[in-house]
Amino acid sequence: MPKTKHITVEAPSNIAFVKYWGKKGHQHPINPSISMTLKNCVTSCRIDYHESDNFSLNSYQFENKENPDFKDRIEKYLTSILDICPTLKTRALSIKTKNTFPHSAGIASSASAFASIAMAIAEIENANNKTQRASQLARLGSGSAARSIEGPYTLWGLTHNIHNSSDEHAITYNDTHKNFNTVNDTILLIDTAQKSVSSSAGHALMHAHPFKESRIQQANDNLNTILKAMNEGDWEKFGATIENEALTLHAMMMTSNPPAILLAPQTLDALDKIRQFRQDTKQPLYFTIDAGPNIHLIYPQTHAAKIDSFIKTDLAPLCKNGQTITDENGTGAKVIND
Ligand code: PMV
């Protein structure tokens, strides 16, 4: 019996400020995106592996239970990367993953899951540049997962004025003002049901979208605005731009064929309250939203006292069972020595 080794890795989810929406080629983005890596919403992944004549995924457990659906998806993913990961061609794997956040929370778990598996594979391969390799492999599982390997801010997609930017993998963006040192993300769980449109179906709808070219231009412009705002510490410009990105993502979905409306009435109520609060108090509280009804509230931790009490009294009641998740920027994936 060959000797079994194991590796355990933790990788977080991330929230995009400029949204990746639409693919080209081999899982490359049609526009560059930037995101904040989270700290507490994490997937931990343990891979037990041994040498074998062929590649096989012997089992996949999620939250300590065999999960045939996830096993199927991960098996397809691993089979699809065998040619670029020759080491895997002679390994038999058993994978276990667990999330620190509820699976049904309606927040992106594919980013943290694929980032953790990809990071573990980069370790098994003993790749030269492990973070870059992990980001590239994560991208092939779920595009946004490429941005979960490092932190606190990562940029994925070729962008002309950023040296080293690439469609293949994400890079960190470190040129930020101290106003962006610690940034909170409080997630309002408006609805925790499974999304009615998968992100792969959404990306595909961008191919024939009538606004595709102007969306690509806008995303590039918004990226430049956000990079400058983060560099200068300008929360007002940053906030206005992330809100524009979130609403544009939904506008793209509403105007695709077939259309999708993923915002819930409570989402719109919350957006109204956020705007009113900002107008009344001048507090730097801004929102972003992914492809679903839940809202990510983005604000500097230095302003948390006033903002958190507003969230509790005015916004939490709009959430399903009053549920919110509190998170902040983090540093990315790490290997756990166990
Ligand atoms: O990584 P995917 O294929 O699930 O796409 C994610 C797309 C958004 O979450 C809507 C935006 C983003 O950039 O994370």
Coordinates of C-alpha atoms and ligand atoms in Angstrom, one line a residue:
M1 CA 0.0 0.0 0.0
P2 CA 1.6 3.4 -1.0
K3 CA 2.2 5.9 1.8
T4 CA -0.7 8.4 2.2
K5 CA 0.2 12.0 2.8
H6 CA -2.0 14.9 3.5
I7 CA -2.3 18.7 3.2
T8 CA -4.7 21.1 4.8
V9 CA -5.4 24.6 3.5
E10 CA -7.7 27.4 4.3
A11 CA -9.0 29.9 1.7
P12 CA -11.4 32.8 2.1
S13 CA -14.2 34.1 -0.1
N14 CA -13.9 37.5 -1.7
I15 CA -16.2 40.4 -2.6
A16 CA -15.8 42.1 -6.0
F17 CA -15.7 46.0 -6.2
V18 CA -15.5 45.8 -10.0
K19 CA -17.5 42.8 -11.1
Y20 CA -16.3 40.0 -13.4
W21 CA -19.2 39.3 -15.7
G22 CA -18.6 37.6 -19.0
K23 CA -15.9 35.2 -20.2
K24 CA -13.8 34.7 -23.3
G25 CA -11.4 31.9 -24.4
H26 CA -10.4 29.4 -21.7
Q27 CA -12.0 31.0 -18.6
H28 CA -10.6 34.4 -19.2
P29 CA -12.6 37.5 -18.1
I30 CA -14.0 40.0 -20.7
N31 CA -13.0 42.7 -18.3
P32 CA -10.6 43.2 -15.3
S33 CA -12.0 43.0 -11.8
I34 CA -10.8 43.9 -8.3
S35 CA -12.0 42.5 -5.0
M36 CA -11.5 42.5 -1.3
T37 CA -10.4 39.2 0.2
L38 CA -12.5 38.3 3.3
K39 CA -11.1 37.1 6.6
N40 CA -13.8 35.0 8.4
C41 CA -15.8 33.4 5.5
V42 CA -13.3 30.6 4.9
T43 CA -13.3 27.1 3.4
S44 CA -10.9 24.6 4.9
C45 CA -9.8 21.8 2.7
R46 CA -7.9 18.6 3.6
I47 CA -6.6 16.4 0.8
D48 CA -5.3 12.9 1.6
Y49 CA -3.3 11.6 -1.4
H50 CA -1.1 8.7 -2.4
E51 CA 0.7 7.6 -5.6
S52 CA -1.3 5.5 -8.0
D53 CA -1.2 4.4 -11.6
N54 CA -3.9 6.8 -12.6
F55 CA -5.7 9.9 -11.2
S56 CA -8.8 9.2 -9.1
L57 CA -10.9 11.1 -6.7
N58 CA -11.9 8.4 -4.2
S59 CA -14.2 10.5 -2.0
Y60 CA -15.4 14.0 -1.4
Q61 CA -16.9 14.9 1.9
F62 CA -18.5 18.3 2.6
E63 CA -19.1 19.1 6.3
N64 CA -18.2 15.5 7.2
K65 CA -20.7 13.9 4.9
E66 CA -20.2 12.3 1.5
N67 CA -21.5 14.7 -1.1
P68 CA -22.0 13.1 -4.6
D69 CA -23.0 16.4 -6.3
F70 CA -19.9 18.2 -5.1
K71 CA -17.8 15.1 -5.9
D72 CA -19.1 15.2 -9.4
R73 CA -18.3 18.8 -9.9
I74 CA -14.8 18.6 -8.4
E75 CA -14.0 15.4 -10.3
K76 CA -14.8 17.1 -13.6
Y77 CA -12.7 20.1 -12.6
L78 CA -9.7 18.0 -11.6
T79 CA -10.0 15.9 -14.7
S80 CA -10.1 19.1 -16.8
I81 CA -6.7 20.3 -15.3
L82 CA -4.8 17.0 -15.5
D83 CA -3.0 18.0 -18.7
I84 CA -1.6 21.1 -17.0
C85 CA -1.0 19.3 -13.6
P86 CA 0.8 16.2 -14.6
T87 CA 1.5 15.4 -11.0
L88 CA -2.2 14.6 -10.5
K89 CA -2.1 12.0 -13.2
T90 CA -0.4 9.6 -10.7
R91 CA -2.3 10.5 -7.5
A92 CA -5.4 9.2 -5.9
L93 CA -7.1 11.8 -3.8
S94 CA -9.7 12.0 -1.0
I95 CA -11.0 15.5 -0.3
K96 CA -12.8 17.0 2.7
T97 CA -14.0 20.6 2.8
K98 CA -15.8 22.6 5.5
N99 CA -17.0 26.2 5.5
T100 CA -17.0 28.6 8.5
F101 CA -20.1 30.2 7.1
P102 CA -23.5 28.5 6.5
H103 CA -23.6 26.8 3.1
S104 CA -27.1 28.0 2.5
A105 CA -26.2 31.6 3.3
G106 CA -26.4 32.6 -0.3
I107 CA -22.9 34.0 -0.4
A108 CA -20.3 32.8 -2.8
S109 CA -18.8 29.6 -1.5
S110 CA -17.4 28.5 -4.9
A111 CA -14.6 31.1 -4.6
S112 CA -13.3 29.9 -1.3
A113 CA -13.9 26.2 -2.2
F114 CA -11.9 26.3 -5.5
A115 CA -9.3 28.6 -4.0
S116 CA -8.7 26.1 -1.2
I117 CA -8.5 23.1 -3.5
A118 CA -6.2 24.9 -5.9
M119 CA -3.9 26.0 -3.2
A120 CA -3.7 22.4 -1.9
I121 CA -2.8 21.2 -5.4
A122 CA -0.1 23.9 -5.8
E123 CA 1.4 22.5 -2.6
I124 CA 1.1 18.9 -3.7
E125 CA 2.8 19.8 -7.0
N126 CA 5.4 21.9 -5.0
A127 CA 5.0 24.6 -7.6
N128 CA 7.7 27.3 -7.9
N129 CA 5.4 30.3 -7.4
K130 CA 2.7 28.7 -5.3
T131 CA 0.3 31.7 -5.0
Q132 CA 0.4 32.5 -8.7
R133 CA 0.0 28.8 -9.6
A134 CA -2.9 28.4 -7.1
S135 CA -4.6 31.5 -8.5
Q136 CA -4.3 30.2 -12.0
L137 CA -5.7 26.8 -11.0
A138 CA -8.5 28.3 -8.9
R139 CA -9.5 30.4 -11.9
L140 CA -10.2 27.3 -13.9
G141 CA -12.7 26.1 -11.3
S142 CA -14.5 29.4 -10.8
G143 CA -13.2 32.7 -12.2
S144 CA -13.7 34.7 -9.0
A145 CA -11.7 32.1 -7.0
A146 CA -8.5 33.4 -8.7
R147 CA -8.9 36.5 -6.4
S148 CA -9.1 34.5 -3.1
I149 CA -5.5 33.3 -2.9
E150 CA -4.0 36.6 -1.7
G151 CA -5.2 39.8 0.0
P152 CA -6.3 42.2 1.1
Y153 CA -7.1 43.5 -2.4
T154 CA -6.6 41.5 -5.6
L155 CA -6.9 42.4 -9.3
W156 CA -7.6 39.8 -12.0
G157 CA -7.6 40.5 -15.7
L158 CA -5.3 42.4 -18.1
T159 CA -5.4 46.1 -17.5
H160 CA -3.1 48.4 -19.4
N161 CA -1.7 50.6 -16.7
I162 CA -1.1 47.9 -14.1
H163 CA 2.2 46.1 -14.6
N164 CA 2.0 42.3 -14.2
S165 CA -1.8 42.2 -14.5
S166 CA -3.0 39.1 -16.2
D167 CA -6.0 37.2 -17.5
E168 CA -4.3 34.0 -16.2
H169 CA -4.2 34.7 -12.5
A170 CA -4.8 37.5 -10.0
I171 CA -2.2 39.9 -8.5
T172 CA -2.3 41.9 -5.3
Y173 CA -3.1 45.7 -5.4
N174 CA -1.0 47.2 -2.6
D175 CA -0.9 50.8 -3.5
T176 CA -3.6 51.8 -1.1
H177 CA -4.1 54.7 1.3
K178 CA -4.3 54.0 5.1
N179 CA -8.0 54.8 4.9
F180 CA -8.3 51.3 3.3
N181 CA -6.2 49.5 5.9
T182 CA -9.2 47.8 7.7
V183 CA -12.4 47.7 5.8
N184 CA -15.6 45.9 7.1
D185 CA -18.0 43.9 5.0
T186 CA -21.3 43.2 6.8
I187 CA -23.4 40.9 4.7
L188 CA -27.2 41.3 4.9
L189 CA -28.7 37.9 4.3
I190 CA -31.9 39.0 2.6
D191 CA -32.6 35.6 1.1
T192 CA -30.6 32.4 1.6
A193 CA -32.2 30.2 -1.1
Q194 CA -30.2 28.8 -4.0
K195 CA -29.7 31.4 -6.8
S196 CA -32.2 31.1 -9.6
V197 CA -29.6 31.8 -12.2
S198 CA -26.1 30.2 -11.9
S199 CA -23.2 32.5 -12.5
S200 CA -22.0 30.4 -15.5
A201 CA -25.4 30.9 -17.1
G202 CA -25.1 34.6 -16.4
H203 CA -21.6 34.9 -17.9
A204 CA -22.8 33.1 -21.0
L205 CA -25.6 35.7 -21.5
M206 CA -22.9 38.4 -21.9
H207 CA -21.9 36.9 -25.3
A208 CA -24.8 38.3 -27.2
H209 CA -25.6 41.1 -24.8
P210 CA -26.5 44.4 -26.6
F211 CA -24.5 46.4 -24.1
K212 CA -21.5 44.2 -24.0
E213 CA -19.0 46.6 -25.5
S214 CA -20.0 49.5 -23.4
R215 CA -20.0 47.3 -20.3
I216 CA -16.4 46.4 -21.0
Q217 CA -15.4 50.0 -21.4
Q218 CA -17.3 51.0 -18.2
A219 CA -15.7 48.2 -16.1
N220 CA -12.2 49.4 -17.3
D221 CA -13.1 53.0 -16.4
N222 CA -14.5 52.0 -13.1
L223 CA -11.4 50.0 -12.3
N224 CA -9.2 53.0 -12.9
T225 CA -11.5 55.2 -10.7
I226 CA -11.4 52.7 -7.9
L227 CA -7.6 52.2 -8.0
K228 CA -7.1 55.9 -7.8
A229 CA -9.7 56.4 -5.1
M230 CA -8.1 53.6 -3.0
N231 CA -4.7 55.1 -3.6
E232 CA -5.9 58.6 -2.5
G233 CA -8.1 57.3 0.4
D234 CA -11.2 58.8 -1.3
W235 CA -14.1 56.9 0.2
E236 CA -16.7 59.0 -1.6
K237 CA -15.4 58.3 -5.1
F238 CA -14.7 54.6 -4.2
G239 CA -18.2 54.1 -2.7
A240 CA -20.0 55.7 -5.6
T241 CA -18.1 53.5 -8.0
I242 CA -18.7 50.2 -6.2
E243 CA -22.4 51.0 -6.1
N244 CA -22.4 51.8 -9.8
E245 CA -20.7 48.4 -10.4
A246 CA -23.3 46.5 -8.3
L247 CA -26.3 48.2 -10.0
T248 CA -24.7 47.7 -13.5
L249 CA -24.3 43.9 -12.8
H250 CA -28.0 43.7 -12.1
A251 CA -28.9 46.0 -15.1
M252 CA -26.9 43.6 -17.3
M253 CA -28.9 40.7 -16.0
M254 CA -32.2 42.5 -16.3
T255 CA -31.5 43.4 -19.9
S256 CA -30.1 40.0 -21.0
N257 CA -32.1 37.5 -23.1
P258 CA -33.7 35.8 -21.2
P259 CA -33.8 38.5 -18.4
A260 CA -33.2 37.8 -14.7
I261 CA -34.3 39.9 -11.8
L262 CA -32.4 38.7 -8.7
L263 CA -33.0 41.7 -6.4
A264 CA -35.7 41.2 -3.8
P265 CA -38.1 43.9 -2.5
Q266 CA -36.2 43.9 0.8
T267 CA -32.9 44.6 -1.2
L268 CA -34.5 47.8 -2.6
D269 CA -35.8 48.8 0.8
A270 CA -32.3 48.4 2.3
L271 CA -30.7 50.4 -0.5
D272 CA -33.1 53.3 0.2
K273 CA -32.3 53.2 3.9
I274 CA -28.6 53.2 3.2
R275 CA -28.8 56.2 0.9
Q276 CA -30.9 58.1 3.5
F277 CA -28.6 57.2 6.3
R278 CA -25.6 58.4 4.3
Q279 CA -27.3 61.7 3.4
D280 CA -28.4 62.3 7.1
T281 CA -25.2 61.3 8.8
K282 CA -22.4 61.7 6.2
Q283 CA -21.1 58.3 7.3
P284 CA -19.1 56.4 4.7
L285 CA -21.4 53.5 4.3
Y286 CA -21.6 52.0 0.8
F287 CA -23.0 48.8 -0.7
T288 CA -22.2 46.2 -3.3
I289 CA -24.2 43.2 -4.4
D290 CA -23.3 40.0 -6.3
A291 CA -25.6 37.9 -8.5
G292 CA -28.3 37.5 -5.9
P293 CA -30.4 39.6 -3.4
N294 CA -27.9 39.8 -0.5
I295 CA -26.1 43.1 0.2
H296 CA -22.5 43.6 1.2
L297 CA -22.1 46.7 3.3
I298 CA -18.6 48.1 2.8
Y299 CA -17.2 50.8 5.3
P300 CA -14.0 51.7 7.1
Q301 CA -13.7 49.9 10.5
T302 CA -12.9 53.3 12.1
H303 CA -16.6 54.2 11.5
A304 CA -18.0 50.9 12.7
A305 CA -19.6 52.2 16.0
K306 CA -22.3 54.4 14.4
I307 CA -22.7 52.2 11.3
D308 CA -23.1 48.9 13.1
S309 CA -25.9 50.3 15.4
F310 CA -27.7 51.5 12.2
I311 CA -27.3 48.1 10.7
K312 CA -28.7 46.4 13.8
T313 CA -31.8 48.7 14.2
D314 CA -32.7 49.5 10.5
L315 CA -31.2 46.9 8.2
A316 CA -31.1 43.5 10.1
P317 CA -34.9 43.5 10.3
L318 CA -35.0 43.3 6.5
C319 CA -32.9 40.1 6.5
K320 CA -34.2 36.5 6.7
N321 CA -34.5 35.8 10.4
G322 CA -32.5 39.0 11.0
Q323 CA -29.3 37.2 9.8
T324 CA -26.1 39.1 9.0
I325 CA -22.5 38.0 8.7
T326 CA -19.7 40.3 9.9
D327 CA -16.4 40.2 8.1
E328 CA -13.4 42.4 7.1
N329 CA -10.4 42.3 4.8
G330 CA -8.1 39.4 5.1
T331 CA -4.8 38.1 3.8
G332 CA -5.8 35.1 1.6
A333 CA -5.2 31.4 1.6
K334 CA -2.8 29.6 4.0
V335 CA -1.4 26.2 4.6
I336 CA -2.3 24.7 8.0
N337 CA 0.3 22.6 9.6
D338 CA -1.5 19.7 11.2
Ligands
PMV1 O1 -16.6 33.1 -10.3 P1 -18.0 33.0 -10.9 O2 -18.0 32.3 -12.2 O3 -19.0 32.4 -9.9 O4 -18.5 34.5 -11.1 C1 -18.7 35.4 -10.1 C2 -19.3 36.6 -10.6 C3 -19.7 37.7 -9.6 O5 -19.6 37.2 -8.3 C4 -21.1 38.2 -9.8 C5 -18.8 38.9 -9.7 C6 -17.3 38.7 -9.2 O6 -16.5 39.3 -9.8 O7 -17.1 38.1 -8.2

